[in-house]
mmCIF file of C-alpha atoms in Angstrom:
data_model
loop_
_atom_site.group_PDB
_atom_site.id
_atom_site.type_symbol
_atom_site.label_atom_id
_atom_site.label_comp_id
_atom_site.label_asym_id
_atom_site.label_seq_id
_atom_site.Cartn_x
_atom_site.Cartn_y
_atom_site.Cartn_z
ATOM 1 C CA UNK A 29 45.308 -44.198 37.680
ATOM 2 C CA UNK A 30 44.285 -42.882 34.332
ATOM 3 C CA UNK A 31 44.894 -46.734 33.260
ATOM 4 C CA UNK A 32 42.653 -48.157 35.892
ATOM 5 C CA UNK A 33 39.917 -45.836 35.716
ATOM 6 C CA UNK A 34 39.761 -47.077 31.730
ATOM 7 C CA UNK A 35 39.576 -50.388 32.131
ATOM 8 C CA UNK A 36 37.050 -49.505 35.234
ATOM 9 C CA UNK A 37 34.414 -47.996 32.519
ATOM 10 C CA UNK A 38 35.402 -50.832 30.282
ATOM 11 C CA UNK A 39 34.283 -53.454 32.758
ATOM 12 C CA UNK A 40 31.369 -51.258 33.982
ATOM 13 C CA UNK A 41 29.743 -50.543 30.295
ATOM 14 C CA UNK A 42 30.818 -54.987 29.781
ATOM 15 C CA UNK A 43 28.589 -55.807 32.674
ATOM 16 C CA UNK A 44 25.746 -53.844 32.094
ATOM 17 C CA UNK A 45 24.045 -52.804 35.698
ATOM 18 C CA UNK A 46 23.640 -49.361 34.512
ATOM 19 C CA UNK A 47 22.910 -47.634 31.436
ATOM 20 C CA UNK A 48 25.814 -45.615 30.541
ATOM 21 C CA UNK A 49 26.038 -42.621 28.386
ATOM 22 C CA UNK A 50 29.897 -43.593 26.734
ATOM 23 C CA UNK A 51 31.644 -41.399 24.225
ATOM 24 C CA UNK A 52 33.822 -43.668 21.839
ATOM 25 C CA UNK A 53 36.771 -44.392 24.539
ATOM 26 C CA UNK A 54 34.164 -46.381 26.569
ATOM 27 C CA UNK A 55 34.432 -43.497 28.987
ATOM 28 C CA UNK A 56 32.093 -42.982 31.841
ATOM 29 C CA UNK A 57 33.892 -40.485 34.226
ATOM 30 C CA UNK A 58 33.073 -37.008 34.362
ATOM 31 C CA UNK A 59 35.017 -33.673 33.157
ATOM 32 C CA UNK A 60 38.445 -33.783 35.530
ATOM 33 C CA UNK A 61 38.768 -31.241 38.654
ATOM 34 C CA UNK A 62 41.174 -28.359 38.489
ATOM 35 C CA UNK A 63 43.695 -27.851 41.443
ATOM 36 C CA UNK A 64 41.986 -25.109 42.364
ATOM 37 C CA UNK A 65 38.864 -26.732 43.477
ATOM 38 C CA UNK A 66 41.011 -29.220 44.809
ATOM 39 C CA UNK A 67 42.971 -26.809 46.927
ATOM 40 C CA UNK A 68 39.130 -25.430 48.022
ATOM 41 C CA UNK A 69 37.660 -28.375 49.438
ATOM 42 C CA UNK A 70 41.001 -28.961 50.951
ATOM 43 C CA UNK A 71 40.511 -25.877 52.940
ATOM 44 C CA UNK A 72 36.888 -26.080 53.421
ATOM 45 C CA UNK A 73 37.768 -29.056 55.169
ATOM 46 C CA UNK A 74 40.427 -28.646 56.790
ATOM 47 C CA UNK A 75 42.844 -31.318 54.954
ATOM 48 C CA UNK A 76 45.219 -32.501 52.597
ATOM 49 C CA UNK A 77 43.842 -35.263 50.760
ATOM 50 C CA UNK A 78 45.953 -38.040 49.806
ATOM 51 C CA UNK A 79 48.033 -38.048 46.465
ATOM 52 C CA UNK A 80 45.666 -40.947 44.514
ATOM 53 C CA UNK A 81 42.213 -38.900 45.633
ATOM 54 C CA UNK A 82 43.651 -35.823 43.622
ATOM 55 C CA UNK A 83 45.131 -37.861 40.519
ATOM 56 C CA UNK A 84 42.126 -39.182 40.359
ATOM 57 C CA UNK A 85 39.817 -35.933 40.847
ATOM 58 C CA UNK A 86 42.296 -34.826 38.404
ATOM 59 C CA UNK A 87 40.924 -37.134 35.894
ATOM 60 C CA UNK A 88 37.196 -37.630 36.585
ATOM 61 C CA UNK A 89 35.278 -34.813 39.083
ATOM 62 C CA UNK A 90 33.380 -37.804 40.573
ATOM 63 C CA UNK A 91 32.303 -41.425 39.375
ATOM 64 C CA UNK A 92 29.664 -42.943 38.416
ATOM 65 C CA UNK A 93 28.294 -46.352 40.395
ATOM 66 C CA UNK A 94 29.858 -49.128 38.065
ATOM 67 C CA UNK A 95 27.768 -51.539 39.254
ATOM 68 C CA UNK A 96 24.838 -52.150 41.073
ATOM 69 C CA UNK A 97 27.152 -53.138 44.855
ATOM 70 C CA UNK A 98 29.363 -50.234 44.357
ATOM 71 C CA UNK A 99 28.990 -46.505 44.854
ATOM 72 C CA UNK A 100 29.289 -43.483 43.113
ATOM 73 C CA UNK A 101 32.184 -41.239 43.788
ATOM 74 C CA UNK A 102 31.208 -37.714 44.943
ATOM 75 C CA UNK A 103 32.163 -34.326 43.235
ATOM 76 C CA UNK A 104 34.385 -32.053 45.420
ATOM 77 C CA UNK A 105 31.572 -29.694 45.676
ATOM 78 C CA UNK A 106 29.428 -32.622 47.615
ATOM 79 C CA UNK A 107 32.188 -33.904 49.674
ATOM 80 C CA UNK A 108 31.826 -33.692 53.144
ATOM 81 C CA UNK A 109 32.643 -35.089 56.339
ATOM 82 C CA UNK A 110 30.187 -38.034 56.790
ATOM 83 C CA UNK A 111 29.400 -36.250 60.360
ATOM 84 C CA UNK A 112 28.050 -33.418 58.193
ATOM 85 C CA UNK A 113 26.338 -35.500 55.778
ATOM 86 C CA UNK A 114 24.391 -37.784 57.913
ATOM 87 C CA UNK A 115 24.728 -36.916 61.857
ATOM 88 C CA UNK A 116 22.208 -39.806 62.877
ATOM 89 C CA UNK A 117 24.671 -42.987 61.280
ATOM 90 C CA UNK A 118 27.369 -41.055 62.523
ATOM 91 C CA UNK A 119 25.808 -41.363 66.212
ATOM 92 C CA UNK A 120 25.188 -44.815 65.658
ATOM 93 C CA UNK A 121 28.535 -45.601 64.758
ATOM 94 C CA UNK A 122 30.222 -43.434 67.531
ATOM 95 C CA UNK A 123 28.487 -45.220 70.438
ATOM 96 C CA UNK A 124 31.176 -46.201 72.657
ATOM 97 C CA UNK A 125 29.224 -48.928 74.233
ATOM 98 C CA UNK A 126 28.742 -50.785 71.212
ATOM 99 C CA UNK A 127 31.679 -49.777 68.776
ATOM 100 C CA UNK A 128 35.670 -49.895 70.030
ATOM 101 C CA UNK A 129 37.111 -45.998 70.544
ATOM 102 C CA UNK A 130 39.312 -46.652 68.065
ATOM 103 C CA UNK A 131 36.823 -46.942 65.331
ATOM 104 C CA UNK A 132 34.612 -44.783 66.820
ATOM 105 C CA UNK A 133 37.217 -41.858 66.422
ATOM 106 C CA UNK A 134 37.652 -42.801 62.729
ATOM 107 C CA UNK A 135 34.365 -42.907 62.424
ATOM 108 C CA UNK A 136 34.025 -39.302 63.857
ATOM 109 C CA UNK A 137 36.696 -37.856 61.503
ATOM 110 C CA UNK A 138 35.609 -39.989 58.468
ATOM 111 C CA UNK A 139 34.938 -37.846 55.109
ATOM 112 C CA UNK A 140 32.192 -39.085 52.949
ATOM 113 C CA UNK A 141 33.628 -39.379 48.870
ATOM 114 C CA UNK A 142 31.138 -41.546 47.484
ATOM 115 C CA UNK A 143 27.655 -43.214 48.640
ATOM 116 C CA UNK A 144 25.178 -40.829 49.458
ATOM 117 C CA UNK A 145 21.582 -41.692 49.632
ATOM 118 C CA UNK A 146 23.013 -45.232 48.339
ATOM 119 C CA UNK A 147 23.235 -48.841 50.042
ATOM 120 C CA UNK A 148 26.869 -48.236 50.161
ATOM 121 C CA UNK A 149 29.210 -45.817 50.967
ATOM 122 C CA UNK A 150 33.157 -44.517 50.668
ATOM 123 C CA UNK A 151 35.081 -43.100 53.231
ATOM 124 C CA UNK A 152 38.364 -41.576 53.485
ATOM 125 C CA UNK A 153 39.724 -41.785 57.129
ATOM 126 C CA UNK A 154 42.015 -39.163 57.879
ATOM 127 C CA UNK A 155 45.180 -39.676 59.927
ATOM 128 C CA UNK A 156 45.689 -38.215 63.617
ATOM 129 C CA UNK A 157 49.666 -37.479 62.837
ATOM 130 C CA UNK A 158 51.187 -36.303 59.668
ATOM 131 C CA UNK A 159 53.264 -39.278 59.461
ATOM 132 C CA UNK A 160 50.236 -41.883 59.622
ATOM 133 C CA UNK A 161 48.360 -42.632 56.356
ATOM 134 C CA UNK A 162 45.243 -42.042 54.878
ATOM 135 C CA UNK A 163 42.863 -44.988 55.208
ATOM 136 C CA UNK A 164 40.012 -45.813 52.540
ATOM 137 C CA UNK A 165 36.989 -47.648 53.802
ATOM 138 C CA UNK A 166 33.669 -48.880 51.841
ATOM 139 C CA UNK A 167 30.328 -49.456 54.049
ATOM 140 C CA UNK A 168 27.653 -51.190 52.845
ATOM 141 C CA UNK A 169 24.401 -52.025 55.173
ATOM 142 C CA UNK A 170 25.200 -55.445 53.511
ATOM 143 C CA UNK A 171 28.661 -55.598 54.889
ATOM 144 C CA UNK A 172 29.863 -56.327 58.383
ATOM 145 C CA UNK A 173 31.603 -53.456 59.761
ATOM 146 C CA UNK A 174 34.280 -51.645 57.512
ATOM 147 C CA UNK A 175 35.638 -52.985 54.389
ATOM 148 C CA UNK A 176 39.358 -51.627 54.270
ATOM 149 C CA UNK A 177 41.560 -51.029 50.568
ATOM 150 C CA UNK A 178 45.020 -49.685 50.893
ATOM 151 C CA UNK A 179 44.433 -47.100 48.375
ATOM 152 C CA UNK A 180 41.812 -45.891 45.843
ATOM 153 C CA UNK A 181 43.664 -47.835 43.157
ATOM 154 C CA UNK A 182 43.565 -50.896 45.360
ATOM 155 C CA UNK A 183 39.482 -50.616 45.468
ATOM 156 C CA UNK A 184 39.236 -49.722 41.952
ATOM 157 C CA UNK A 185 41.286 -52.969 40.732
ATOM 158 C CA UNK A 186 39.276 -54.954 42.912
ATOM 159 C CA UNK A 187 35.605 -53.654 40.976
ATOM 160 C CA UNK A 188 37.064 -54.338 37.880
ATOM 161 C CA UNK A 189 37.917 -57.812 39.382
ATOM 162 C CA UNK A 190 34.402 -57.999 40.588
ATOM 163 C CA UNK A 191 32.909 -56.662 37.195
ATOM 164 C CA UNK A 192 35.069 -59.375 35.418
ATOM 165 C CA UNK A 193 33.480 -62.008 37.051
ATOM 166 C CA UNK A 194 30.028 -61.199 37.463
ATOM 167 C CA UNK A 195 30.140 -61.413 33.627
ATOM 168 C CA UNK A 196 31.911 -64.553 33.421
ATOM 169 C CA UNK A 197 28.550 -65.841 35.418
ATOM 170 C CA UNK A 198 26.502 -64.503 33.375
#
C-alpha cells in the first residue's frame, strides 16, 4: 500500500489540479494513525474496518483530493457513518420506492471515509455477516448510481491510472 500511495502523490503533484505542499519524497499524505485511534473509531462505530483501510490509516491519517474528480480521504476523527454525516442524501437514497432494498440497506449502513462537502464521495459498506466482505463505493453527483472497487488499493491504482492519462492529454 505504502507503494501505491507513492506513486499516488507522484501522479497527483505530475498532474497538477492542486497545489501541493511536498517534502522531497513527493509526499502528500498526512502524519500516519496509531492503532490506538484506529481501535477508537472502531468502537465508536461499532466495527472492524477492513485490513487495507488500517494499512493505509497506518500510513497517511487521511488523503488529500489528488485531483480535481476525486475526493479527499477523511481522518479517523471525521469518519462517520454517512447517515450521521448527511441524514437528508441518506433519505434520498433509502427511498424504497425509488432505490432497490438491497442498496437501500447499504446505503443505510454506509460509513463516509472521504468526500465531505465535495462533488464526490467514499464509502465503505459494511457487511451483514462476518463472513461477507467489506465493499468500497465512490459517489459522485456526476456518476450514475455507485461506482464499486474491490479494495482501496483497487481505487487507488485506478487514480493513478486516471492521473497518468489526464497528463498524457495535456
Amino acid at each position: 500500500m505504502k507503494d501505491v500511495l507513492n506513486k499516488l502523490s507522484k501522479a497527483a503533484i505530475d498532474l497538477g489540479d492542486y497545489p501541493f505542499e511536498k517534502d522531497s519524497a513527493c509526499w502528500i499524505g498526512y502524519n500516519p494513525a496509531t492503532d490506538e485511534e484506529i481501535k477508537k473509531t472502531e468502537s465508536r462505530l461499532g466495527v472492524n474496518f477492513p485490513s487495507d483501510f488500517k494499512e493505509f490509516m497506518k500510513i497517511s491519517n487521511g488523503f488529500p483530493a489528488t485531483s480535481s474528480i476525486e475526493p479527499s480521504f477523511l481522518s479517523l476523527s471525521k469518519i462517520d457513518y454517512t447517515k450521521n454525516i448527511d441524514p437528508f442524501l441518506i433519505k434520498l437514497w433509502t427511498d424504497k420506492s425509488v432505490v432497490p432494498n438491497e442498496l437501500a440497506e447499504k446505503y443505510e449502513r454506509s460509513i463516509t471515509i472521504g468526500g465531505i462537502n465535495e462533488e464526490q464521495m467514499f464509502m465503505l459498506i459494511p457487511p451483514v455477516n462476518s463472513n461477507d466482505d467489506w465493499e468500497y463505493w465512490k459517489f459522485a453527483n456526476w456518476i450514475p448510481g455507485e461506482e464499486p472497487y474491490s479494495s482501496l488499493k483497487d481505487y487507488f491504482l485506478r487514480v493513478i491510472e486516471f492521473c497518468k492519462e489526464e497528463i498524457k492529454e495535456n
